mmCIF file of C-alpha atoms in Angstrom:
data_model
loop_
_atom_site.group_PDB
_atom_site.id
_atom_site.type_symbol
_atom_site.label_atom_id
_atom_site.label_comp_id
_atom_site.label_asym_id
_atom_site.label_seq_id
_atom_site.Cartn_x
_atom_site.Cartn_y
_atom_site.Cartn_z
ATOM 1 C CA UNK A 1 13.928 -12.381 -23.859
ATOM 2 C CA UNK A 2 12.207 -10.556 -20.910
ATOM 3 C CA UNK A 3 9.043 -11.065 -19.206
ATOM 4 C CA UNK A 4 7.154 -8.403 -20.113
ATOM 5 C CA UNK A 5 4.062 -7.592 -17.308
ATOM 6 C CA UNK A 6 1.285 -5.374 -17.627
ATOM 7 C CA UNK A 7 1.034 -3.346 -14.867
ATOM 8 C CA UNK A 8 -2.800 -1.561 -14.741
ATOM 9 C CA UNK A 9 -3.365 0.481 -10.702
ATOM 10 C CA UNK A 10 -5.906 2.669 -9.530
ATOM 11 C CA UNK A 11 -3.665 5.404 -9.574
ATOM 12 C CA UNK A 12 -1.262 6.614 -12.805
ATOM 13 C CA UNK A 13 1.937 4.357 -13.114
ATOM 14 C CA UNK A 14 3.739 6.006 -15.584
ATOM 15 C CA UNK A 15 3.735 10.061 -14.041
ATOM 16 C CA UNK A 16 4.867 7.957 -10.566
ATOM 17 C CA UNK A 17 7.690 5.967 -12.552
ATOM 18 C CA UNK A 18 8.236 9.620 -14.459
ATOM 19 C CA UNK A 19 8.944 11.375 -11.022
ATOM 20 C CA UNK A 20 11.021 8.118 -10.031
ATOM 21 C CA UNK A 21 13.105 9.070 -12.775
ATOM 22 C CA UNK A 22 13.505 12.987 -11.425
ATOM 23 C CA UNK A 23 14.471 11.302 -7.726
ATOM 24 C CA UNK A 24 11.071 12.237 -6.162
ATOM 25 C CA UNK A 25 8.981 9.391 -5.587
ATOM 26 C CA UNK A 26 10.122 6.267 -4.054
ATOM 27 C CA UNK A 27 9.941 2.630 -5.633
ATOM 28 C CA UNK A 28 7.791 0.791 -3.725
ATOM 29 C CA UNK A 29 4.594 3.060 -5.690
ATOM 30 C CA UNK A 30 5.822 1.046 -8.637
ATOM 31 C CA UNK A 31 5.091 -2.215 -7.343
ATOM 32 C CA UNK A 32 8.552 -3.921 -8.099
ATOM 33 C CA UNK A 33 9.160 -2.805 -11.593
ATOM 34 C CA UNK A 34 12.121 -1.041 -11.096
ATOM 35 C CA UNK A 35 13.997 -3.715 -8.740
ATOM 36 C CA UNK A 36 12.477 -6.604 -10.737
ATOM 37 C CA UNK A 37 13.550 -4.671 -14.226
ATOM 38 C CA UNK A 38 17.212 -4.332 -12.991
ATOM 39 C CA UNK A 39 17.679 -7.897 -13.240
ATOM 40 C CA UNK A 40 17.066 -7.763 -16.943
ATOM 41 C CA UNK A 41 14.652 -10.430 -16.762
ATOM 42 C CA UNK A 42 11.660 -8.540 -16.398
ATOM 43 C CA UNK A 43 9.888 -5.053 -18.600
ATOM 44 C CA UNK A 44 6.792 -3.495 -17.001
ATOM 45 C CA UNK A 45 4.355 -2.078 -19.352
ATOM 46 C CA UNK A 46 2.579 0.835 -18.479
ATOM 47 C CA UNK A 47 -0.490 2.764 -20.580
ATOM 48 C CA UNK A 48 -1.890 5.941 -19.845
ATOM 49 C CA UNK A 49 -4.316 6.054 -17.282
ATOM 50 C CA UNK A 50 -7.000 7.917 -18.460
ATOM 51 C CA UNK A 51 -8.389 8.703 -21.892
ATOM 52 C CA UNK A 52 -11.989 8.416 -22.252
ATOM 53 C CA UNK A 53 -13.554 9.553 -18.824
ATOM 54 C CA UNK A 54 -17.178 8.464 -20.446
ATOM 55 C CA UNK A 55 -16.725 4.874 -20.411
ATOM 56 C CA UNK A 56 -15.606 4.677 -16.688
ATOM 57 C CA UNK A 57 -18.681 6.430 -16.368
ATOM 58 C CA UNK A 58 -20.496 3.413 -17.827
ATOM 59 C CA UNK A 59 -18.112 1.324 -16.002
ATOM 60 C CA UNK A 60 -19.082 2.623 -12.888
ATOM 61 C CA UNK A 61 -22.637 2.286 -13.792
ATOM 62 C CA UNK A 62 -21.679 -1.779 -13.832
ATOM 63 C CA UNK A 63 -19.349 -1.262 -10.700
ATOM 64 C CA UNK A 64 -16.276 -1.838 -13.101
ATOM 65 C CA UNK A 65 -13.752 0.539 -12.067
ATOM 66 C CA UNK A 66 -11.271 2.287 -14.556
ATOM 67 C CA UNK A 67 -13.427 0.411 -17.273
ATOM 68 C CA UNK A 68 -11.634 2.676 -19.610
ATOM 69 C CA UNK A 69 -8.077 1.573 -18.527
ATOM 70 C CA UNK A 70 -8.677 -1.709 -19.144
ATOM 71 C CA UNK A 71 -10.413 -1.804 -22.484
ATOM 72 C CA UNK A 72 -7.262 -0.328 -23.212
ATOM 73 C CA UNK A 73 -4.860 -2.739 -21.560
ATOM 74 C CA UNK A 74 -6.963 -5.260 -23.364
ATOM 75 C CA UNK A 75 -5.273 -4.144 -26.682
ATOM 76 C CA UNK A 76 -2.220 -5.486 -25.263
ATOM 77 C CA UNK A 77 -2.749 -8.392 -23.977
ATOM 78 C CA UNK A 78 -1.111 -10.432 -26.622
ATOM 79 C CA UNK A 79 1.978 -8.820 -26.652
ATOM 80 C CA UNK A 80 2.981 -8.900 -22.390
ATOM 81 C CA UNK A 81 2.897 -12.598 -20.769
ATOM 82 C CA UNK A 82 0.877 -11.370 -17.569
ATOM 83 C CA UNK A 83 -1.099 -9.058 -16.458
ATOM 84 C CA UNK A 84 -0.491 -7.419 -12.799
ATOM 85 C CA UNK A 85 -2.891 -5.438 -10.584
ATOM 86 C CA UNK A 86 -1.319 -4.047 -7.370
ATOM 87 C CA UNK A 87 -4.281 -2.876 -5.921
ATOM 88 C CA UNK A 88 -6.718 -5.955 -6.150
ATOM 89 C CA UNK A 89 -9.871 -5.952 -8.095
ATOM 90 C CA UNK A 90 -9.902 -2.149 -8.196
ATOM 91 C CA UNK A 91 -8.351 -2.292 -12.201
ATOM 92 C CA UNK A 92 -8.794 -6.312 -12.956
ATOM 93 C CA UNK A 93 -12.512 -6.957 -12.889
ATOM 94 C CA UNK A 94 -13.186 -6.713 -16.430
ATOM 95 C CA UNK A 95 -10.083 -9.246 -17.127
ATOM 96 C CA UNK A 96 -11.412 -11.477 -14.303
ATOM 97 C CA UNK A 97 -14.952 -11.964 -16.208
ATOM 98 C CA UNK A 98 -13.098 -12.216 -19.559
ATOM 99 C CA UNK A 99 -11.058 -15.015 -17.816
ATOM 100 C CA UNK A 100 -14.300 -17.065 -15.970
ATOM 101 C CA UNK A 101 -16.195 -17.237 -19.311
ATOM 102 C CA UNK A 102 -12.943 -17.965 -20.607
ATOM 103 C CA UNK A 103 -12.437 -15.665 -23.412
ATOM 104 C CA UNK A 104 -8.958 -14.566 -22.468
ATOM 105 C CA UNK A 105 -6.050 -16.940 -20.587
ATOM 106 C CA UNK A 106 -3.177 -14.748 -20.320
ATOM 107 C CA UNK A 107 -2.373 -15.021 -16.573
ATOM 108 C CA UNK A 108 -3.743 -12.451 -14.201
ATOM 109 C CA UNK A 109 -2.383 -11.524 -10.621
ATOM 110 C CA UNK A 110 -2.774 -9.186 -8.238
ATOM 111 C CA UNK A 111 -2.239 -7.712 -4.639
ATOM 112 C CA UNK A 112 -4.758 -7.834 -2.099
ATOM 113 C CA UNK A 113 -5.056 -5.148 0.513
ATOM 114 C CA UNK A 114 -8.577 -5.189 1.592
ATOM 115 C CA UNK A 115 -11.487 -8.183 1.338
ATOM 116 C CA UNK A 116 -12.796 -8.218 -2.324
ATOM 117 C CA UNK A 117 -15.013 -9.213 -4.390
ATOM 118 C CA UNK A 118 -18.016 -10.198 -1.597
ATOM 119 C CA UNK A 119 -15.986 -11.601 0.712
ATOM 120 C CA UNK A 120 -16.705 -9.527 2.962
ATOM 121 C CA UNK A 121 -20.715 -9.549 2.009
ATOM 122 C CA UNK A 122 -23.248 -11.104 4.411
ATOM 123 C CA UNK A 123 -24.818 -12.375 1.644
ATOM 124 C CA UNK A 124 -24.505 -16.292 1.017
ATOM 125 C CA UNK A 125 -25.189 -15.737 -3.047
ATOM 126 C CA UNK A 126 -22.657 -12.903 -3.275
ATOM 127 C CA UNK A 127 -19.829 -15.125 -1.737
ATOM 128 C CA UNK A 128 -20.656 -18.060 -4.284
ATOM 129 C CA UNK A 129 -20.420 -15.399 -6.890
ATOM 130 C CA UNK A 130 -17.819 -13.716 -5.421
ATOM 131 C CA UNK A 131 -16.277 -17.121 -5.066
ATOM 132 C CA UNK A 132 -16.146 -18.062 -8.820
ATOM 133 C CA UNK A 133 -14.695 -14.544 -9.821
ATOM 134 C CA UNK A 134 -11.409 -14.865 -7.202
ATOM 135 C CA UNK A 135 -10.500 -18.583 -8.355
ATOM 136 C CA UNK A 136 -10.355 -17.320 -11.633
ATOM 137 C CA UNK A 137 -7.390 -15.227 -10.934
ATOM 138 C CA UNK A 138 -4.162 -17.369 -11.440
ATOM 139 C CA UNK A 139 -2.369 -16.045 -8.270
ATOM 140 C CA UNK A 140 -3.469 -13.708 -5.270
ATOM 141 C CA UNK A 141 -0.617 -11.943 -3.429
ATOM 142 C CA UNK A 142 -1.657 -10.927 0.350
ATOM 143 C CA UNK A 143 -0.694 -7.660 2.317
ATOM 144 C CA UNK A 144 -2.384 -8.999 5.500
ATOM 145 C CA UNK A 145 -2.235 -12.543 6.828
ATOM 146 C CA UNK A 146 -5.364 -11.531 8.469
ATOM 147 C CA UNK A 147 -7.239 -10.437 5.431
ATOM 148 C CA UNK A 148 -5.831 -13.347 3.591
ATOM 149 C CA UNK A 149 -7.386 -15.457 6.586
ATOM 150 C CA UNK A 150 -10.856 -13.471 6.255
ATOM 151 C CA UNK A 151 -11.297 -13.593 2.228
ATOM 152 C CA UNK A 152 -10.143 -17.439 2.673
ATOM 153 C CA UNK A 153 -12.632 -18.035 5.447
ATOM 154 C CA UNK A 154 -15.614 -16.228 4.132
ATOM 155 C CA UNK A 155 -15.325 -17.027 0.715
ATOM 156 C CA UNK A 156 -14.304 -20.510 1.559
ATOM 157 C CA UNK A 157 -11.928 -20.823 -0.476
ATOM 158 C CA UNK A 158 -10.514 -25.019 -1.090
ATOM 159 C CA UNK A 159 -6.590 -25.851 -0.098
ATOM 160 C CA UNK A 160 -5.838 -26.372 -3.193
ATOM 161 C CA UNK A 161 -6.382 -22.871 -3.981
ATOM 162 C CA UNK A 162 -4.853 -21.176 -1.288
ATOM 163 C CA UNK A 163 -1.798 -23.752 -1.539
ATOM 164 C CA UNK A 164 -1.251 -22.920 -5.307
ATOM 165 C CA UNK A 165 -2.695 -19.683 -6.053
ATOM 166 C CA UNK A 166 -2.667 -17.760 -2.264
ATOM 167 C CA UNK A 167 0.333 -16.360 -0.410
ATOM 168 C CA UNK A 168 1.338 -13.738 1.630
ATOM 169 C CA UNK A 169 3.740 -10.786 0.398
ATOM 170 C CA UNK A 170 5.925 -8.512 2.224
ATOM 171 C CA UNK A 171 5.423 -5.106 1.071
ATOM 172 C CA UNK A 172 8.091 -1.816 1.879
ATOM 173 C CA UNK A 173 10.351 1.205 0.790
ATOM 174 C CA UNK A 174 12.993 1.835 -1.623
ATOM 175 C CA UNK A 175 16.084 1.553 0.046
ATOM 176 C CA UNK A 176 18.053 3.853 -1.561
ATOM 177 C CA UNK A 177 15.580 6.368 -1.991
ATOM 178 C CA UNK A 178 15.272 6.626 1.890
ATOM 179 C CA UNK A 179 18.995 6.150 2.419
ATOM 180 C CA UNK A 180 19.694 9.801 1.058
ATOM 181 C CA UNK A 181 17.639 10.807 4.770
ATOM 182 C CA UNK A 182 19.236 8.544 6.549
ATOM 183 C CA UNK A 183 20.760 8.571 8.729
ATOM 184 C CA UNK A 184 18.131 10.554 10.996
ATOM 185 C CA UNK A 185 18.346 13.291 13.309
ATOM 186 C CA UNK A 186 18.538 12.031 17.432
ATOM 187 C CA UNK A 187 15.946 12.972 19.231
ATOM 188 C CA UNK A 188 17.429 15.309 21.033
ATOM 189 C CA UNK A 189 17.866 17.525 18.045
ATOM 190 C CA UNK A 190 14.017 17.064 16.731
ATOM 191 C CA UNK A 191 11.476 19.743 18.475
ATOM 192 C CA UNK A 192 8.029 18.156 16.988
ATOM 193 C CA UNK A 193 5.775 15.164 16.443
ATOM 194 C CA UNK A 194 4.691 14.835 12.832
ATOM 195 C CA UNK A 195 1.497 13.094 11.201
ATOM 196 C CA UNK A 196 -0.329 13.463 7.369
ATOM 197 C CA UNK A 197 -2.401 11.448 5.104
ATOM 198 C CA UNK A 198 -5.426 11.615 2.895
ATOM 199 C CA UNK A 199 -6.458 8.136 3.419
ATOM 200 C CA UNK A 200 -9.631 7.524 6.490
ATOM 201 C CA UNK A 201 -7.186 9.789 8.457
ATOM 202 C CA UNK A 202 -8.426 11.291 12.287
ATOM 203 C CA UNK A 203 -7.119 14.233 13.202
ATOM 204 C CA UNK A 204 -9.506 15.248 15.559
ATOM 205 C CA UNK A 205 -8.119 12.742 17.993
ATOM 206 C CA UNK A 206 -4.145 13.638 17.581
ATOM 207 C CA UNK A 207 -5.560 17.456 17.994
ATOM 208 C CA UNK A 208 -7.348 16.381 21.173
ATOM 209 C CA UNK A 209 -4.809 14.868 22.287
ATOM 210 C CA UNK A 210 -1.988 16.934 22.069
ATOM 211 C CA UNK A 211 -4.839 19.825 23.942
ATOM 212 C CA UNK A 212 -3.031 17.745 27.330
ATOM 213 C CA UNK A 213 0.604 17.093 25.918
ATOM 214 C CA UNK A 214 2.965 19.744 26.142
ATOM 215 C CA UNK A 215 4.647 18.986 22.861
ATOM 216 C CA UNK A 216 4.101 20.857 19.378
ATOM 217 C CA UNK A 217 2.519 18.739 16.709
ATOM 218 C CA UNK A 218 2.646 19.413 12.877
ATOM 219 C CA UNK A 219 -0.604 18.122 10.676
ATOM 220 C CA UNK A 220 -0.088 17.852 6.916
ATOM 221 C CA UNK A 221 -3.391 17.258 5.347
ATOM 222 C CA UNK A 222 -5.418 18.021 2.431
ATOM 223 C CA UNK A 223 -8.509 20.552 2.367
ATOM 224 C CA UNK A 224 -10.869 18.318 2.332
ATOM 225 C CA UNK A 225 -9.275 15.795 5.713
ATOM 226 C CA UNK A 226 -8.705 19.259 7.772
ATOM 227 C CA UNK A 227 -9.281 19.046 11.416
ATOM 228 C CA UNK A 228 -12.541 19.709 12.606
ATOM 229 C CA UNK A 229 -12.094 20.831 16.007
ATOM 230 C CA UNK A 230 -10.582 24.383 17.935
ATOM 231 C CA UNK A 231 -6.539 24.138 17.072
ATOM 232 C CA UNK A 232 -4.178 24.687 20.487
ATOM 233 C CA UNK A 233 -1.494 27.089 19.961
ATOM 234 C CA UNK A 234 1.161 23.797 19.976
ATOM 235 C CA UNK A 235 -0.649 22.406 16.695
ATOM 236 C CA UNK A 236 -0.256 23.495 13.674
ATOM 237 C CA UNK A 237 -1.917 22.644 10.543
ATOM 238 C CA UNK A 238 -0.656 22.594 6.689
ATOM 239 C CA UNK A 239 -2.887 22.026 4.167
ATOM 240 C CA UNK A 240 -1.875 23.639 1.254
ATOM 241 C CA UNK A 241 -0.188 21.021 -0.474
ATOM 242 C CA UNK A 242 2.668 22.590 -1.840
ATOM 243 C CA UNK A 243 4.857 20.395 0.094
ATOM 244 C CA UNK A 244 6.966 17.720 -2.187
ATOM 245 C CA UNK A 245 7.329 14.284 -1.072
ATOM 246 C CA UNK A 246 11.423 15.134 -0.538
ATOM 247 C CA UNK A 247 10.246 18.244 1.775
ATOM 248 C CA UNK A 248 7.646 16.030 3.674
ATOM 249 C CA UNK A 249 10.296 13.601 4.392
ATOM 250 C CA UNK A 250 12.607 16.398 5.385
ATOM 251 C CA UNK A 251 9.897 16.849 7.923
ATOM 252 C CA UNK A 252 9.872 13.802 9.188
ATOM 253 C CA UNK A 253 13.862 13.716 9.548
ATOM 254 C CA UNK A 254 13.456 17.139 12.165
ATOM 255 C CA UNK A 255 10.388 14.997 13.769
ATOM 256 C CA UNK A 256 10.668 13.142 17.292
ATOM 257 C CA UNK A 257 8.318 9.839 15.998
ATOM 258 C CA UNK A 258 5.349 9.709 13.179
ATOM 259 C CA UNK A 259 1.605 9.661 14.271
ATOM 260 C CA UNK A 260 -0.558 7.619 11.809
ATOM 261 C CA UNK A 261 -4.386 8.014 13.174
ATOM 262 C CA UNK A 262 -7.117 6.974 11.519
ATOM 263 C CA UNK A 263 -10.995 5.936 11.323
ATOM 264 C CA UNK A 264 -11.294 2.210 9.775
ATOM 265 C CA UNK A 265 -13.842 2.697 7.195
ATOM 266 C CA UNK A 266 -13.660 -0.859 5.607
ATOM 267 C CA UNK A 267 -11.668 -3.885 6.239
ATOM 268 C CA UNK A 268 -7.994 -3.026 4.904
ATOM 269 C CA UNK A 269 -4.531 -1.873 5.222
ATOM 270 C CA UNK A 270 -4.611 1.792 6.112
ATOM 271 C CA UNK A 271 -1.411 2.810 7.874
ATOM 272 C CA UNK A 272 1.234 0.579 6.448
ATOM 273 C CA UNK A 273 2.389 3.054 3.703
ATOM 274 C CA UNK A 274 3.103 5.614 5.971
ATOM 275 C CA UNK A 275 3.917 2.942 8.873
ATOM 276 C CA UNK A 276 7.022 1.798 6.039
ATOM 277 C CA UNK A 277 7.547 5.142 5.300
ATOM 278 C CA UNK A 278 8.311 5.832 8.812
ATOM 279 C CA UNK A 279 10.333 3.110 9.533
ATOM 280 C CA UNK A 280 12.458 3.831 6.441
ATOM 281 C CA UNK A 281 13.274 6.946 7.794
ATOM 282 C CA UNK A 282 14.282 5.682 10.858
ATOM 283 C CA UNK A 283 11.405 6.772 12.905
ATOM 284 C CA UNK A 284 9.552 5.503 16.006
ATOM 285 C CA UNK A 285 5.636 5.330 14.479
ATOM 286 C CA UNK A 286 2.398 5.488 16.905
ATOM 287 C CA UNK A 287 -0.920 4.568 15.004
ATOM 288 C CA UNK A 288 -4.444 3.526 15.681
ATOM 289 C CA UNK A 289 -4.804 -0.406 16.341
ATOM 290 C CA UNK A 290 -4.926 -2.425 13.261
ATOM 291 C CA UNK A 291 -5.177 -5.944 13.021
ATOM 292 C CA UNK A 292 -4.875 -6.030 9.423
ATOM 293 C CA UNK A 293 -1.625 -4.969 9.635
ATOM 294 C CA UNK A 294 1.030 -7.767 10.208
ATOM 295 C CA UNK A 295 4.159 -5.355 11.599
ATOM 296 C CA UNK A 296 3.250 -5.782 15.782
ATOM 297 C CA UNK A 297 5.109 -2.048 16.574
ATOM 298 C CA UNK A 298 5.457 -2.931 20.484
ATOM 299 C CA UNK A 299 7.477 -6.723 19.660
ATOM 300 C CA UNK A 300 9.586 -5.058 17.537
ATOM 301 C CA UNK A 301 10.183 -2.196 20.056
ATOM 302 C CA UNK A 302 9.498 0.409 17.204
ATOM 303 C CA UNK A 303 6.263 2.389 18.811
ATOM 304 C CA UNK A 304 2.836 1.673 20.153
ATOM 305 C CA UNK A 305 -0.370 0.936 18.253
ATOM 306 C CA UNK A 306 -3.523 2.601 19.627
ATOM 307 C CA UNK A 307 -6.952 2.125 20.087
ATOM 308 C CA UNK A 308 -9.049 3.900 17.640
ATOM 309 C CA UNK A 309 -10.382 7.505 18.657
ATOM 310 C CA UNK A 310 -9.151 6.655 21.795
ATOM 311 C CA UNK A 311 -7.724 10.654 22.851
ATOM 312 C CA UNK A 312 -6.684 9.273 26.450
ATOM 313 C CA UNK A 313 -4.696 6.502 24.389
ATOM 314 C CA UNK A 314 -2.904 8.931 22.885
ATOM 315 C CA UNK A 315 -1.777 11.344 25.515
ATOM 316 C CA UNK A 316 -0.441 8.286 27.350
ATOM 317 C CA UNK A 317 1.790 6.961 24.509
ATOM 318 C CA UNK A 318 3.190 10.203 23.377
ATOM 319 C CA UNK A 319 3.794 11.554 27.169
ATOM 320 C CA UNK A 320 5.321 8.353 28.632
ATOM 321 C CA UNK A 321 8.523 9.041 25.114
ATOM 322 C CA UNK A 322 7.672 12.471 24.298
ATOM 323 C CA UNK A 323 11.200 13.520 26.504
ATOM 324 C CA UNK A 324 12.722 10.287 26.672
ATOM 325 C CA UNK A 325 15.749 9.993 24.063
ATOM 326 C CA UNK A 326 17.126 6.980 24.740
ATOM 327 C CA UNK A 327 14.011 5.266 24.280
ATOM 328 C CA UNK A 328 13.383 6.899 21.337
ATOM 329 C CA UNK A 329 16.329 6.666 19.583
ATOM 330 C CA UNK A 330 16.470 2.654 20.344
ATOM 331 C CA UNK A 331 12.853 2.447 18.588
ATOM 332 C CA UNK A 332 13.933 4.681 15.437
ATOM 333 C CA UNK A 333 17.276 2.363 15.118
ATOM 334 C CA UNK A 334 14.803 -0.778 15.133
ATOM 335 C CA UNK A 335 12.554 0.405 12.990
ATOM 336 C CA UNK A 336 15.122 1.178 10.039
ATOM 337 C CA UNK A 337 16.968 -2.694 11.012
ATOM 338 C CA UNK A 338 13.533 -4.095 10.191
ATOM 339 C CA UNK A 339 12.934 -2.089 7.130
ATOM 340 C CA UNK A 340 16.628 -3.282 5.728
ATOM 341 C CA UNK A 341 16.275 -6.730 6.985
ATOM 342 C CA UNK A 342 12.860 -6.912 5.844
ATOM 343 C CA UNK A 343 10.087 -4.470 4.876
ATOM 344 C CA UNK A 344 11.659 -3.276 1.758
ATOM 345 C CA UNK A 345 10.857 -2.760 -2.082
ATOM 346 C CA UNK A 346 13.472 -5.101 -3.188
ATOM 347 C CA UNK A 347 12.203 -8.222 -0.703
ATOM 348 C CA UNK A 348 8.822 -7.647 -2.481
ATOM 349 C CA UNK A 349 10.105 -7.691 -5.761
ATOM 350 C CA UNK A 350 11.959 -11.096 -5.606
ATOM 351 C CA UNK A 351 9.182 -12.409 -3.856
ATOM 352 C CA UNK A 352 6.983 -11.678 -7.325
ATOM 353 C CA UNK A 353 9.273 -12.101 -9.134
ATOM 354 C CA UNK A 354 9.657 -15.540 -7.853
ATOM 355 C CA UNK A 355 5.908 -15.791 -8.230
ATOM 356 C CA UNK A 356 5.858 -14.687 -11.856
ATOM 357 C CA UNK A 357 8.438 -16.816 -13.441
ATOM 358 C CA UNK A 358 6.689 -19.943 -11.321
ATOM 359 C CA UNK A 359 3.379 -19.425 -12.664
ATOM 360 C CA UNK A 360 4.747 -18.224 -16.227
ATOM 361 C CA UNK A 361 6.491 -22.029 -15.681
ATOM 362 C CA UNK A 362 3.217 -23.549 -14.777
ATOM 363 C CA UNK A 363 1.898 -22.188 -17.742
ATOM 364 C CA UNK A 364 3.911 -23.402 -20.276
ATOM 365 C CA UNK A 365 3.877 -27.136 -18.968
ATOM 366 C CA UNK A 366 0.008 -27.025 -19.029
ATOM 367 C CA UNK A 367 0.373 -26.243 -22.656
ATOM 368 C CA UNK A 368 2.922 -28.415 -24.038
#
């Protein structure tokens, strides 16, 4: 019999596994169920994502996101062994105050990408509350050693906690969904740098920036992230969104290297789906300095991170490759050996998967 887990995100599972299906959206926005499902030991369950827009609205009123989602998830909690939240306390809060005043005990974990739950609060009576809530989750799966560090610091959280329900996870890309790019064009061959996003993105620097390089640069942003500033004739800006995730990366195959900039609004880890992404494809990736994230670009001789808004920054790090080849090419080819060897959707998958069947293990002992 397989492990069934429900899955509940902040964004809707089952039209991203639907479009899986048709070959346009990669794996890795499912969160392991399709690598982890393969194996026959494991069925995700998904429920709609929306239905009754007026109790988020009264779940918002309580700072209970997608309050609606999980009233509804609740309905089937006794028919899935765990629940799973990819993105944190952003669908899991109501389960994680069910769980402290111990009115449910089906196991709950999740993935962390950004300090939760008042961790990252100045206040010494949020943290102890804060506190509580996170050890009631039965297993807390990292994106950033250094936000893993943080939340465990400020929340001051015991070893036993971080040695049995704390770890760090390697997140990435489907494999063969980026292997039907691959492999990518040489340099030589690509007449463009290439950035987009929706997420905290900065524009305004890359379009400053390119004002002094003498290299064409192609934006693809939403209406509401559009640059702010006078365009130079070598930039050019889409922002229609008519572009499919296939043509995007299609994009990125004719690009020289991928240009992630952005403005760090909170404590998180902006950048890495796009820094994957690139790296998938085989692509050398600048972006603005992150410490959250745990890839270090210039060790593994795959690009250069940069300081944030820094416009000088920029114009050095894409002028000193911009015509080089060789060392483009050489960053591109280590990029995509780190994303095999490591940053991929199937290393995360065993790695929870590994985590699942060990708690689901735990669980049973404590009850017999």
């Amino acid at each position: 019999m397989s492990i069934k887990v429900l899955a509940i995100n902040d964004y809707p599972l089952e039209k991203y596994y639907e479009n899986w299906e048709k070959g346009l959206t990669p794996s890795q926005q499912l969160w392991g169920k399709i690598e982890l499902e393969r194996t026959g030991e494991f069925e995700y369950v998904f429920i709609p994502f929306s239905k009754y827009k007026w109790v988020d609205k009264i779940g918002d009123f309580f700072n209970i996101s997608r309050l609606d989602l999980q009233i509804r998830a609740l309905q089937h909690i006794n028919k899935v062994d765990i629940v799973y939240g990819p993105y944190g306390a952003a669908t899991t809060k109501l389960f994680l105050l069910l769980k402290y005043f111990k009115l449910i005990s089906k196991p709950v974990i999740i993935s962390i990408h950004y300090p939760l739950i008042g961790s990252d609060s100045n206040k010494g009576l949020v943290r102890k509350i804060g506190k509580k809530l996170f050890q009631s989750y039965d297993a807390t799966l990292f994106l950033s050693k250094n936000i893993m560090k943080s939340v465990s610091d400020n929340l001051n959280l015991d070893k036993e906690f971080l040695d049995n329900k704390a770890e760090h996870i390697i997140w990435g890309a489907d494999v063969e969904f980026y292997e039907k790019f691959i492999p990518a064009k040489s340099p030589k061959e690509t007449q463009f740098f290439i950035t987009n996003g929706q997420t905290a993105r900065d524009f305004d620097t890359l379009v400053e920036a390119f004002r002094h390089i003498d290299f064409p640069l192609k934006i693809y942003c939403t209406p509401k992230n559009i640059p702010t500033v006078e365009i130079p004739s070598n930039v050019t800006v889409i922002s229609d969104g008519n572009l499919t995730n296939a043509q995007l990366l299609e994009e990125y195959n004719n690009s020289r290297a991928i240009l992630v900039s952005y403005k760090m609004v909170q404590e998180s880890t902006v950048g890495l789906t796009s820094l994957v992404e690139g790296m998938a494809m085989g692509k050398p990736v600048f972006m603005t300095a992150n410490k959250n994230i745990d890839i270090d670009l210039e060790k593994e001789g795959i690009g250069k991170f940069i300081k944030e808004g820094d416009v000088e920054g920029w114009v050095k790090a894409i002028s000193s490759v911009a015509n080089d080849e060789v060392a483009l090419k050489k960053m591109g080819a280590n990029a995509y050996n780190l994303f095999r060897e490591k940053y991929n959707s199937q290393n995360f998958a065993n790695h929870l998967g590994e985590v699942i069947k060990r708690l689901l293990k735990k669980e049973k002992q404590i009850s017999h």
